[in-house]
């Protein structure tokens, strides 16, 4: 029997290791403990008991099909992510990887994007993405929805040259956004080769690739009804300009997905969208994937 004395408030108590304690299960269920490389028994006795941490997996009947923690893209969770084994998801995700030329491990983020697009496909309107880059999410969506069969147009807007310095806020400049932008261009994460993008989207007819800076190019979106808007511009002013331009055209039940709303390192974008949200009385759901979600009511 292993015990330890632990302090709870001003009370010293003795903790006994449960007879059914399973060290492997404890580490699996508590990935932060595993990542820290500490002894699971010692951690449970000192901290886990007081924190009411799980130390043994529940019955296999109750566990998800993918019974391991999710640890990608800034998100750590033990919750069900069986969607990763779904054939339709895997097909769409593979098409996104084909567009990007890499696996960014954006599994849950793309899952949310696909859910949003499928939901938006039930209401009237075209689709718009502001901040396409190589087209990871938009390609996954178009594959998933068999795009040319649904009669909608997908507007794909980007400079295809990284950020336009004129539309980066002073606060973002102070935070190093322009330096990050140059690095993303130099490493090839941002593409500046338009022919690559055009080649990727040549599979579909019902799309319009619009090259240039937002807000200057917003007038080229001719749709009177928009069902889906994805904003991924990596700086605040053009994102706010885009939603202000298109909000009245978004159909009731339409979806606005904000890629960086809650993502670590993008605070000015959240604040800019929160200001717009407050002015227009439109709530934004902050998602653990780092995204923000708006459903037009």
PDB file of C-alpha atoms in Angstrom:
ATOM      1  CA  UNK A   1       0.000   0.000   0.000  1.00  0.00           C
ATOM      2  CA  UNK A   2       1.334   3.416  -0.948  1.00  0.00           C
ATOM      3  CA  UNK A   3       0.256   6.537   0.860  1.00  0.00           C
ATOM      4  CA  UNK A   4       1.154  10.204   0.945  1.00  0.00           C
ATOM      5  CA  UNK A   5       0.269  13.139   3.116  1.00  0.00           C
ATOM      6  CA  UNK A   6      -1.270  16.045   1.252  1.00  0.00           C
ATOM      7  CA  UNK A   7      -2.519  19.475   2.261  1.00  0.00           C
ATOM      8  CA  UNK A   8      -6.089  20.494   1.357  1.00  0.00           C
ATOM      9  CA  UNK A   9      -6.726  24.031   2.530  1.00  0.00           C
ATOM     10  CA  UNK A  10      -5.399  24.050   6.089  1.00  0.00           C
ATOM     11  CA  UNK A  11      -6.069  20.335   6.640  1.00  0.00           C
ATOM     12  CA  UNK A  12      -3.378  17.696   6.300  1.00  0.00           C
ATOM     13  CA  UNK A  13      -4.778  14.340   5.151  1.00  0.00           C
ATOM     14  CA  UNK A  14      -3.404  10.968   4.133  1.00  0.00           C
ATOM     15  CA  UNK A  15      -4.061   9.677   0.606  1.00  0.00           C
ATOM     16  CA  UNK A  16      -3.978   5.963  -0.116  1.00  0.00           C
ATOM     17  CA  UNK A  17      -3.364   4.622  -3.610  1.00  0.00           C
ATOM     18  CA  UNK A  18      -6.555   2.839  -4.799  1.00  0.00           C
ATOM     19  CA  UNK A  19      -6.275  -0.945  -5.190  1.00  0.00           C
ATOM     20  CA  UNK A  20      -7.398  -0.682  -8.811  1.00  0.00           C
ATOM     21  CA  UNK A  21      -5.000   2.151  -9.729  1.00  0.00           C
ATOM     22  CA  UNK A  22      -3.553   1.613 -13.207  1.00  0.00           C
ATOM     23  CA  UNK A  23      -0.456   3.676 -13.984  1.00  0.00           C
ATOM     24  CA  UNK A  24      -0.747   3.271 -17.768  1.00  0.00           C
ATOM     25  CA  UNK A  25      -4.395   4.309 -17.710  1.00  0.00           C
ATOM     26  CA  UNK A  26      -3.562   7.303 -15.501  1.00  0.00           C
ATOM     27  CA  UNK A  27      -0.999   8.565 -17.997  1.00  0.00           C
ATOM     28  CA  UNK A  28      -3.316   7.920 -20.941  1.00  0.00           C
ATOM     29  CA  UNK A  29      -6.206   9.735 -19.281  1.00  0.00           C
ATOM     30  CA  UNK A  30      -3.999  12.628 -18.151  1.00  0.00           C
ATOM     31  CA  UNK A  31      -1.739  13.548 -21.090  1.00  0.00           C
ATOM     32  CA  UNK A  32      -0.312  16.560 -19.245  1.00  0.00           C
ATOM     33  CA  UNK A  33       1.105  14.214 -16.611  1.00  0.00           C
ATOM     34  CA  UNK A  34       2.540  11.976 -19.302  1.00  0.00           C
ATOM     35  CA  UNK A  35       4.077  14.950 -21.092  1.00  0.00           C
ATOM     36  CA  UNK A  36       5.656  16.147 -17.844  1.00  0.00           C
ATOM     37  CA  UNK A  37       7.436  12.804 -17.493  1.00  0.00           C
ATOM     38  CA  UNK A  38       6.614  12.452 -13.801  1.00  0.00           C
ATOM     39  CA  UNK A  39       5.904   9.234 -11.964  1.00  0.00           C
ATOM     40  CA  UNK A  40       2.129   8.544 -12.229  1.00  0.00           C
ATOM     41  CA  UNK A  41       1.802   7.107  -8.720  1.00  0.00           C
ATOM     42  CA  UNK A  42       3.645   9.981  -7.146  1.00  0.00           C
ATOM     43  CA  UNK A  43       1.606  12.500  -9.113  1.00  0.00           C
ATOM     44  CA  UNK A  44      -1.708  10.898  -8.163  1.00  0.00           C
ATOM     45  CA  UNK A  45      -0.878  10.791  -4.476  1.00  0.00           C
ATOM     46  CA  UNK A  46       0.357  14.372  -4.377  1.00  0.00           C
ATOM     47  CA  UNK A  47      -2.027  16.029  -6.813  1.00  0.00           C
ATOM     48  CA  UNK A  48      -4.318  13.688  -8.743  1.00  0.00           C
ATOM     49  CA  UNK A  49      -6.454  12.613  -5.811  1.00  0.00           C
ATOM     50  CA  UNK A  50      -7.174  16.192  -4.748  1.00  0.00           C
ATOM     51  CA  UNK A  51      -7.875  17.167  -8.354  1.00  0.00           C
ATOM     52  CA  UNK A  52     -10.249  14.187  -8.735  1.00  0.00           C
ATOM     53  CA  UNK A  53      -8.367  12.895 -11.756  1.00  0.00           C
ATOM     54  CA  UNK A  54      -9.420   9.649 -13.410  1.00  0.00           C
ATOM     55  CA  UNK A  55      -6.954   6.832 -12.857  1.00  0.00           C
ATOM     56  CA  UNK A  56      -8.605   3.854 -14.564  1.00  0.00           C
ATOM     57  CA  UNK A  57     -10.379   3.653 -17.908  1.00  0.00           C
ATOM     58  CA  UNK A  58     -14.064   2.961 -17.929  1.00  0.00           C
ATOM     59  CA  UNK A  59     -15.594  -0.122 -19.517  1.00  0.00           C
ATOM     60  CA  UNK A  60     -14.712  -0.680 -23.161  1.00  0.00           C
ATOM     61  CA  UNK A  61     -18.428  -0.528 -23.897  1.00  0.00           C
ATOM     62  CA  UNK A  62     -18.440   3.151 -22.997  1.00  0.00           C
ATOM     63  CA  UNK A  63     -15.154   4.170 -24.570  1.00  0.00           C
ATOM     64  CA  UNK A  64     -14.830   5.740 -28.050  1.00  0.00           C
ATOM     65  CA  UNK A  65     -13.588   3.780 -31.045  1.00  0.00           C
ATOM     66  CA  UNK A  66     -10.424   5.881 -31.159  1.00  0.00           C
ATOM     67  CA  UNK A  67      -9.422   5.389 -27.552  1.00  0.00           C
ATOM     68  CA  UNK A  68      -6.475   7.717 -27.210  1.00  0.00           C
ATOM     69  CA  UNK A  69      -6.028  11.381 -26.433  1.00  0.00           C
ATOM     70  CA  UNK A  70      -6.167  13.978 -29.193  1.00  0.00           C
ATOM     71  CA  UNK A  71      -3.013  16.126 -29.152  1.00  0.00           C
ATOM     72  CA  UNK A  72      -2.774  18.236 -32.306  1.00  0.00           C
ATOM     73  CA  UNK A  73      -2.884  21.877 -33.382  1.00  0.00           C
ATOM     74  CA  UNK A  74      -2.817  23.314 -29.872  1.00  0.00           C
ATOM     75  CA  UNK A  75      -5.677  21.137 -28.613  1.00  0.00           C
ATOM     76  CA  UNK A  76      -5.319  18.335 -26.058  1.00  0.00           C
ATOM     77  CA  UNK A  77      -8.464  16.362 -25.290  1.00  0.00           C
ATOM     78  CA  UNK A  78      -9.556  12.902 -24.225  1.00  0.00           C
ATOM     79  CA  UNK A  79     -13.014  13.451 -25.703  1.00  0.00           C
ATOM     80  CA  UNK A  80     -14.451  11.441 -28.584  1.00  0.00           C
ATOM     81  CA  UNK A  81     -12.806  12.168 -31.932  1.00  0.00           C
ATOM     82  CA  UNK A  82     -14.028   9.128 -33.839  1.00  0.00           C
ATOM     83  CA  UNK A  83     -14.658  11.433 -36.799  1.00  0.00           C
ATOM     84  CA  UNK A  84     -10.999  10.901 -37.683  1.00  0.00           C
ATOM     85  CA  UNK A  85     -11.824   7.348 -38.709  1.00  0.00           C
ATOM     86  CA  UNK A  86     -14.831   8.298 -40.833  1.00  0.00           C
ATOM     87  CA  UNK A  87     -14.293   7.532 -44.527  1.00  0.00           C
ATOM     88  CA  UNK A  88     -15.981  10.737 -45.697  1.00  0.00           C
ATOM     89  CA  UNK A  89     -13.851  12.861 -43.377  1.00  0.00           C
ATOM     90  CA  UNK A  90     -10.656  11.096 -44.413  1.00  0.00           C
ATOM     91  CA  UNK A  91     -11.431  11.636 -48.093  1.00  0.00           C
ATOM     92  CA  UNK A  92     -12.101  15.347 -47.623  1.00  0.00           C
ATOM     93  CA  UNK A  93      -9.063  15.801 -45.393  1.00  0.00           C
ATOM     94  CA  UNK A  94      -6.849  14.043 -47.941  1.00  0.00           C
ATOM     95  CA  UNK A  95      -8.039  16.513 -50.598  1.00  0.00           C
ATOM     96  CA  UNK A  96      -7.081  19.375 -48.303  1.00  0.00           C
ATOM     97  CA  UNK A  97      -3.644  17.848 -47.830  1.00  0.00           C
ATOM     98  CA  UNK A  98      -3.312  17.558 -51.600  1.00  0.00           C
ATOM     99  CA  UNK A  99      -3.966  21.283 -51.920  1.00  0.00           C
ATOM    100  CA  UNK A 100      -1.496  22.210 -49.193  1.00  0.00           C
ATOM    101  CA  UNK A 101       1.147  19.677 -50.103  1.00  0.00           C
ATOM    102  CA  UNK A 102       1.441  18.801 -46.413  1.00  0.00           C
ATOM    103  CA  UNK A 103      -0.462  17.523 -43.403  1.00  0.00           C
ATOM    104  CA  UNK A 104      -0.762  20.395 -40.931  1.00  0.00           C
ATOM    105  CA  UNK A 105      -2.549  18.093 -38.444  1.00  0.00           C
ATOM    106  CA  UNK A 106      -5.594  20.369 -38.465  1.00  0.00           C
ATOM    107  CA  UNK A 107      -7.933  17.402 -37.956  1.00  0.00           C
ATOM    108  CA  UNK A 108     -10.437  18.872 -35.521  1.00  0.00           C
ATOM    109  CA  UNK A 109     -10.288  22.296 -37.173  1.00  0.00           C
ATOM    110  CA  UNK A 110     -11.122  20.775 -40.553  1.00  0.00           C
ATOM    111  CA  UNK A 111     -13.840  18.657 -38.920  1.00  0.00           C
ATOM    112  CA  UNK A 112     -15.465  21.878 -37.680  1.00  0.00           C
ATOM    113  CA  UNK A 113     -15.066  23.448 -41.123  1.00  0.00           C
ATOM    114  CA  UNK A 114     -16.741  20.491 -42.800  1.00  0.00           C
ATOM    115  CA  UNK A 115     -19.572  20.530 -40.276  1.00  0.00           C
ATOM    116  CA  UNK A 116     -20.060  24.251 -40.909  1.00  0.00           C
ATOM    117  CA  UNK A 117     -20.093  23.773 -44.680  1.00  0.00           C
ATOM    118  CA  UNK A 118     -22.504  20.838 -44.519  1.00  0.00           C
ATOM    119  CA  UNK A 119     -24.794  22.879 -42.282  1.00  0.00           C
ATOM    120  CA  UNK A 120     -24.567  25.891 -44.594  1.00  0.00           C
ATOM    121  CA  UNK A 121     -25.411  23.709 -47.600  1.00  0.00           C
ATOM    122  CA  UNK A 122     -28.930  23.403 -46.169  1.00  0.00           C
ATOM    123  CA  UNK A 123     -29.639  27.125 -46.629  1.00  0.00           C
ATOM    124  CA  UNK A 124     -29.660  29.372 -49.669  1.00  0.00           C
ATOM    125  CA  UNK A 125     -26.541  31.119 -50.881  1.00  0.00           C
ATOM    126  CA  UNK A 126     -23.023  30.884 -52.224  1.00  0.00           C
ATOM    127  CA  UNK A 127     -19.822  30.156 -50.303  1.00  0.00           C
ATOM    128  CA  UNK A 128     -17.012  32.645 -49.641  1.00  0.00           C
ATOM    129  CA  UNK A 129     -13.524  32.143 -48.253  1.00  0.00           C
ATOM    130  CA  UNK A 130     -11.399  35.184 -47.447  1.00  0.00           C
ATOM    131  CA  UNK A 131      -7.842  33.996 -46.974  1.00  0.00           C
ATOM    132  CA  UNK A 132      -7.452  30.926 -49.165  1.00  0.00           C
ATOM    133  CA  UNK A 133      -3.695  30.487 -49.403  1.00  0.00           C
ATOM    134  CA  UNK A 134      -3.205  27.013 -50.898  1.00  0.00           C
ATOM    135  CA  UNK A 135      -6.816  26.030 -50.273  1.00  0.00           C
ATOM    136  CA  UNK A 136      -6.683  23.382 -47.537  1.00  0.00           C
ATOM    137  CA  UNK A 137     -10.150  23.935 -46.062  1.00  0.00           C
ATOM    138  CA  UNK A 138     -11.935  25.081 -49.220  1.00  0.00           C
ATOM    139  CA  UNK A 139     -10.610  22.092 -51.187  1.00  0.00           C
ATOM    140  CA  UNK A 140     -11.738  19.730 -48.427  1.00  0.00           C
ATOM    141  CA  UNK A 141     -15.196  21.328 -48.458  1.00  0.00           C
ATOM    142  CA  UNK A 142     -15.547  21.200 -52.234  1.00  0.00           C
ATOM    143  CA  UNK A 143     -14.543  17.533 -52.241  1.00  0.00           C
ATOM    144  CA  UNK A 144     -16.905  16.756 -49.385  1.00  0.00           C
ATOM    145  CA  UNK A 145     -19.922  18.495 -50.945  1.00  0.00           C
ATOM    146  CA  UNK A 146     -19.332  17.252 -54.518  1.00  0.00           C
ATOM    147  CA  UNK A 147     -19.101  20.915 -55.349  1.00  0.00           C
ATOM    148  CA  UNK A 148     -20.098  21.259 -58.998  1.00  0.00           C
ATOM    149  CA  UNK A 149     -23.256  19.213 -58.388  1.00  0.00           C
ATOM    150  CA  UNK A 150     -24.861  21.748 -56.027  1.00  0.00           C
ATOM    151  CA  UNK A 151     -25.159  24.784 -58.315  1.00  0.00           C
ATOM    152  CA  UNK A 152     -23.438  27.230 -55.978  1.00  0.00           C
ATOM    153  CA  UNK A 153     -20.422  29.442 -56.569  1.00  0.00           C
ATOM    154  CA  UNK A 154     -17.433  29.351 -54.226  1.00  0.00           C
ATOM    155  CA  UNK A 155     -15.658  32.728 -54.073  1.00  0.00           C
ATOM    156  CA  UNK A 156     -11.978  32.323 -53.158  1.00  0.00           C
ATOM    157  CA  UNK A 157     -10.272  35.579 -52.152  1.00  0.00           C
ATOM    158  CA  UNK A 158      -6.618  36.136 -51.312  1.00  0.00           C
ATOM    159  CA  UNK A 159      -3.663  38.325 -52.209  1.00  0.00           C
ATOM    160  CA  UNK A 160      -1.774  35.089 -52.905  1.00  0.00           C
ATOM    161  CA  UNK A 161       1.239  37.101 -51.777  1.00  0.00           C
ATOM    162  CA  UNK A 162       0.821  37.038 -48.009  1.00  0.00           C
ATOM    163  CA  UNK A 163      -0.468  39.957 -45.954  1.00  0.00           C
ATOM    164  CA  UNK A 164      -0.904  43.425 -47.425  1.00  0.00           C
ATOM    165  CA  UNK A 165       0.985  45.687 -45.020  1.00  0.00           C
ATOM    166  CA  UNK A 166      -1.483  48.519 -45.607  1.00  0.00           C
ATOM    167  CA  UNK A 167      -4.230  46.568 -43.883  1.00  0.00           C
ATOM    168  CA  UNK A 168      -2.328  45.303 -40.860  1.00  0.00           C
ATOM    169  CA  UNK A 169      -3.180  47.267 -37.724  1.00  0.00           C
ATOM    170  CA  UNK A 170      -0.481  49.184 -35.877  1.00  0.00           C
ATOM    171  CA  UNK A 171      -0.977  46.966 -32.843  1.00  0.00           C
ATOM    172  CA  UNK A 172      -0.434  43.859 -34.952  1.00  0.00           C
ATOM    173  CA  UNK A 173       2.672  45.401 -36.478  1.00  0.00           C
ATOM    174  CA  UNK A 174       4.008  46.058 -32.978  1.00  0.00           C
ATOM    175  CA  UNK A 175       3.322  42.412 -32.167  1.00  0.00           C
ATOM    176  CA  UNK A 176       5.514  41.167 -35.014  1.00  0.00           C
ATOM    177  CA  UNK A 177       2.833  40.142 -37.518  1.00  0.00           C
ATOM    178  CA  UNK A 178       4.764  41.479 -40.519  1.00  0.00           C
ATOM    179  CA  UNK A 179       7.890  39.571 -39.519  1.00  0.00           C
ATOM    180  CA  UNK A 180       5.824  36.412 -39.187  1.00  0.00           C
ATOM    181  CA  UNK A 181       4.297  37.110 -42.596  1.00  0.00           C
ATOM    182  CA  UNK A 182       7.730  37.371 -44.226  1.00  0.00           C
ATOM    183  CA  UNK A 183       8.775  34.112 -42.601  1.00  0.00           C
ATOM    184  CA  UNK A 184       5.636  32.338 -43.835  1.00  0.00           C
ATOM    185  CA  UNK A 185       6.407  33.529 -47.371  1.00  0.00           C
ATOM    186  CA  UNK A 186      10.075  32.589 -47.156  1.00  0.00           C
ATOM    187  CA  UNK A 187       9.325  29.086 -45.891  1.00  0.00           C
ATOM    188  CA  UNK A 188       6.616  28.525 -48.505  1.00  0.00           C
ATOM    189  CA  UNK A 189       3.711  28.192 -46.084  1.00  0.00           C
ATOM    190  CA  UNK A 190       2.096  31.135 -47.880  1.00  0.00           C
ATOM    191  CA  UNK A 191       2.144  30.588 -51.604  1.00  0.00           C
ATOM    192  CA  UNK A 192       2.874  33.427 -53.999  1.00  0.00           C
ATOM    193  CA  UNK A 193       2.556  31.249 -57.093  1.00  0.00           C
ATOM    194  CA  UNK A 194      -0.979  31.771 -58.388  1.00  0.00           C
ATOM    195  CA  UNK A 195      -0.680  29.018 -60.983  1.00  0.00           C
ATOM    196  CA  UNK A 196      -0.382  26.448 -58.172  1.00  0.00           C
ATOM    197  CA  UNK A 197      -3.651  27.649 -56.678  1.00  0.00           C
ATOM    198  CA  UNK A 198      -5.391  27.730 -60.049  1.00  0.00           C
ATOM    199  CA  UNK A 199      -4.183  24.215 -60.769  1.00  0.00           C
ATOM    200  CA  UNK A 200      -5.512  22.955 -57.466  1.00  0.00           C
ATOM    201  CA  UNK A 201      -8.993  24.371 -58.051  1.00  0.00           C
ATOM    202  CA  UNK A 202      -9.142  23.436 -61.755  1.00  0.00           C
ATOM    203  CA  UNK A 203     -11.035  20.308 -60.681  1.00  0.00           C
ATOM    204  CA  UNK A 204     -14.155  22.427 -60.126  1.00  0.00           C
ATOM    205  CA  UNK A 205     -15.991  24.813 -62.439  1.00  0.00           C
ATOM    206  CA  UNK A 206     -18.277  26.635 -60.006  1.00  0.00           C
ATOM    207  CA  UNK A 207     -15.697  28.854 -58.351  1.00  0.00           C
ATOM    208  CA  UNK A 208     -14.185  32.311 -58.727  1.00  0.00           C
ATOM    209  CA  UNK A 209     -10.619  32.974 -57.669  1.00  0.00           C
ATOM    210  CA  UNK A 210     -10.327  36.663 -56.806  1.00  0.00           C
ATOM    211  CA  UNK A 211      -6.781  37.982 -56.501  1.00  0.00           C
ATOM    212  CA  UNK A 212      -6.019  41.092 -54.474  1.00  0.00           C
ATOM    213  CA  UNK A 213      -6.314  42.708 -51.072  1.00  0.00           C
ATOM    214  CA  UNK A 214      -9.407  42.866 -48.927  1.00  0.00           C
ATOM    215  CA  UNK A 215     -11.318  45.155 -48.597  1.00  0.00           C
ATOM    216  CA  UNK A 216     -10.544  46.288 -52.165  1.00  0.00           C
ATOM    217  CA  UNK A 217     -11.736  43.041 -53.772  1.00  0.00           C
ATOM    218  CA  UNK A 218     -14.965  42.583 -51.774  1.00  0.00           C
ATOM    219  CA  UNK A 219     -17.009  44.306 -54.481  1.00  0.00           C
ATOM    220  CA  UNK A 220     -16.240  41.377 -56.783  1.00  0.00           C
ATOM    221  CA  UNK A 221     -18.451  39.099 -54.691  1.00  0.00           C
ATOM    222  CA  UNK A 222     -21.662  39.389 -56.706  1.00  0.00           C
ATOM    223  CA  UNK A 223     -23.817  37.041 -54.650  1.00  0.00           C
ATOM    224  CA  UNK A 224     -26.968  38.455 -53.096  1.00  0.00           C
ATOM    225  CA  UNK A 225     -27.198  35.451 -50.755  1.00  0.00           C
ATOM    226  CA  UNK A 226     -24.296  33.871 -48.868  1.00  0.00           C
ATOM    227  CA  UNK A 227     -24.617  30.618 -46.939  1.00  0.00           C
ATOM    228  CA  UNK A 228     -21.028  30.184 -45.751  1.00  0.00           C
ATOM    229  CA  UNK A 229     -18.264  32.666 -44.988  1.00  0.00           C
ATOM    230  CA  UNK A 230     -14.822  31.586 -43.811  1.00  0.00           C
ATOM    231  CA  UNK A 231     -12.459  34.307 -42.592  1.00  0.00           C
ATOM    232  CA  UNK A 232      -8.777  33.412 -42.343  1.00  0.00           C
ATOM    233  CA  UNK A 233      -6.913  36.640 -43.049  1.00  0.00           C
ATOM    234  CA  UNK A 234      -4.424  36.539 -40.160  1.00  0.00           C
ATOM    235  CA  UNK A 235      -4.980  40.198 -39.285  1.00  0.00           C
ATOM    236  CA  UNK A 236      -7.945  42.106 -37.948  1.00  0.00           C
ATOM    237  CA  UNK A 237      -8.913  45.077 -40.185  1.00  0.00           C
ATOM    238  CA  UNK A 238      -9.695  43.117 -43.381  1.00  0.00           C
ATOM    239  CA  UNK A 239     -11.611  40.470 -41.431  1.00  0.00           C
ATOM    240  CA  UNK A 240     -13.870  43.077 -39.868  1.00  0.00           C
ATOM    241  CA  UNK A 241     -14.279  44.773 -43.253  1.00  0.00           C
ATOM    242  CA  UNK A 242     -15.263  41.461 -44.822  1.00  0.00           C
ATOM    243  CA  UNK A 243     -17.951  40.577 -42.309  1.00  0.00           C
ATOM    244  CA  UNK A 244     -19.310  44.132 -42.377  1.00  0.00           C
ATOM    245  CA  UNK A 245     -19.560  43.938 -46.159  1.00  0.00           C
ATOM    246  CA  UNK A 246     -21.295  40.567 -46.280  1.00  0.00           C
ATOM    247  CA  UNK A 247     -23.297  40.263 -43.070  1.00  0.00           C
ATOM    248  CA  UNK A 248     -26.585  41.512 -44.527  1.00  0.00           C
ATOM    249  CA  UNK A 249     -26.278  39.025 -47.403  1.00  0.00           C
ATOM    250  CA  UNK A 250     -25.728  36.001 -45.185  1.00  0.00           C
ATOM    251  CA  UNK A 251     -28.859  33.866 -45.173  1.00  0.00           C
ATOM    252  CA  UNK A 252     -30.708  33.032 -41.990  1.00  0.00           C
ATOM    253  CA  UNK A 253     -29.086  29.815 -40.806  1.00  0.00           C
ATOM    254  CA  UNK A 254     -25.893  30.684 -42.662  1.00  0.00           C
ATOM    255  CA  UNK A 255     -22.506  30.099 -41.057  1.00  0.00           C
ATOM    256  CA  UNK A 256     -19.550  32.405 -40.426  1.00  0.00           C
ATOM    257  CA  UNK A 257     -16.417  30.530 -39.390  1.00  0.00           C
ATOM    258  CA  UNK A 258     -13.490  32.522 -37.975  1.00  0.00           C
ATOM    259  CA  UNK A 259     -10.262  30.583 -38.277  1.00  0.00           C
ATOM    260  CA  UNK A 260      -8.122  32.503 -35.779  1.00  0.00           C
ATOM    261  CA  UNK A 261     -10.717  33.936 -33.384  1.00  0.00           C
ATOM    262  CA  UNK A 262      -9.538  32.009 -30.304  1.00  0.00           C
ATOM    263  CA  UNK A 263      -6.229  30.714 -31.646  1.00  0.00           C
ATOM    264  CA  UNK A 264      -3.170  31.391 -29.505  1.00  0.00           C
ATOM    265  CA  UNK A 265      -1.226  34.396 -30.752  1.00  0.00           C
ATOM    266  CA  UNK A 266      -4.067  36.187 -32.567  1.00  0.00           C
ATOM    267  CA  UNK A 267      -5.542  38.361 -29.808  1.00  0.00           C
ATOM    268  CA  UNK A 268      -6.081  41.506 -31.951  1.00  0.00           C
ATOM    269  CA  UNK A 269      -8.260  39.491 -34.349  1.00  0.00           C
ATOM    270  CA  UNK A 270     -10.444  38.324 -31.486  1.00  0.00           C
ATOM    271  CA  UNK A 271     -10.746  41.827 -30.124  1.00  0.00           C
ATOM    272  CA  UNK A 272     -11.608  43.250 -33.525  1.00  0.00           C
ATOM    273  CA  UNK A 273     -14.332  40.676 -34.056  1.00  0.00           C
ATOM    274  CA  UNK A 274     -15.594  41.104 -30.494  1.00  0.00           C
ATOM    275  CA  UNK A 275     -15.981  44.845 -31.138  1.00  0.00           C
ATOM    276  CA  UNK A 276     -17.978  44.086 -34.282  1.00  0.00           C
ATOM    277  CA  UNK A 277     -20.000  41.477 -32.378  1.00  0.00           C
ATOM    278  CA  UNK A 278     -20.909  43.953 -29.635  1.00  0.00           C
ATOM    279  CA  UNK A 279     -21.896  46.668 -32.117  1.00  0.00           C
ATOM    280  CA  UNK A 280     -24.158  44.306 -34.026  1.00  0.00           C
ATOM    281  CA  UNK A 281     -25.435  42.176 -31.134  1.00  0.00           C
ATOM    282  CA  UNK A 282     -24.169  39.015 -32.816  1.00  0.00           C
ATOM    283  CA  UNK A 283     -22.738  36.364 -30.452  1.00  0.00           C
ATOM    284  CA  UNK A 284     -19.554  34.502 -31.328  1.00  0.00           C
ATOM    285  CA  UNK A 285     -18.899  31.011 -29.956  1.00  0.00           C
ATOM    286  CA  UNK A 286     -15.266  30.545 -28.937  1.00  0.00           C
ATOM    287  CA  UNK A 287     -14.168  27.017 -29.853  1.00  0.00           C
ATOM    288  CA  UNK A 288     -11.315  24.993 -28.310  1.00  0.00           C
ATOM    289  CA  UNK A 289      -9.938  24.451 -31.825  1.00  0.00           C
ATOM    290  CA  UNK A 290      -9.059  28.166 -31.851  1.00  0.00           C
ATOM    291  CA  UNK A 291     -11.903  29.015 -34.213  1.00  0.00           C
ATOM    292  CA  UNK A 292     -14.936  31.240 -33.722  1.00  0.00           C
ATOM    293  CA  UNK A 293     -18.437  30.339 -34.891  1.00  0.00           C
ATOM    294  CA  UNK A 294     -21.410  32.520 -35.795  1.00  0.00           C
ATOM    295  CA  UNK A 295     -24.795  31.241 -36.957  1.00  0.00           C
ATOM    296  CA  UNK A 296     -26.989  33.908 -38.564  1.00  0.00           C
ATOM    297  CA  UNK A 297     -30.309  34.105 -36.743  1.00  0.00           C
TER     298      UNK A 297
END
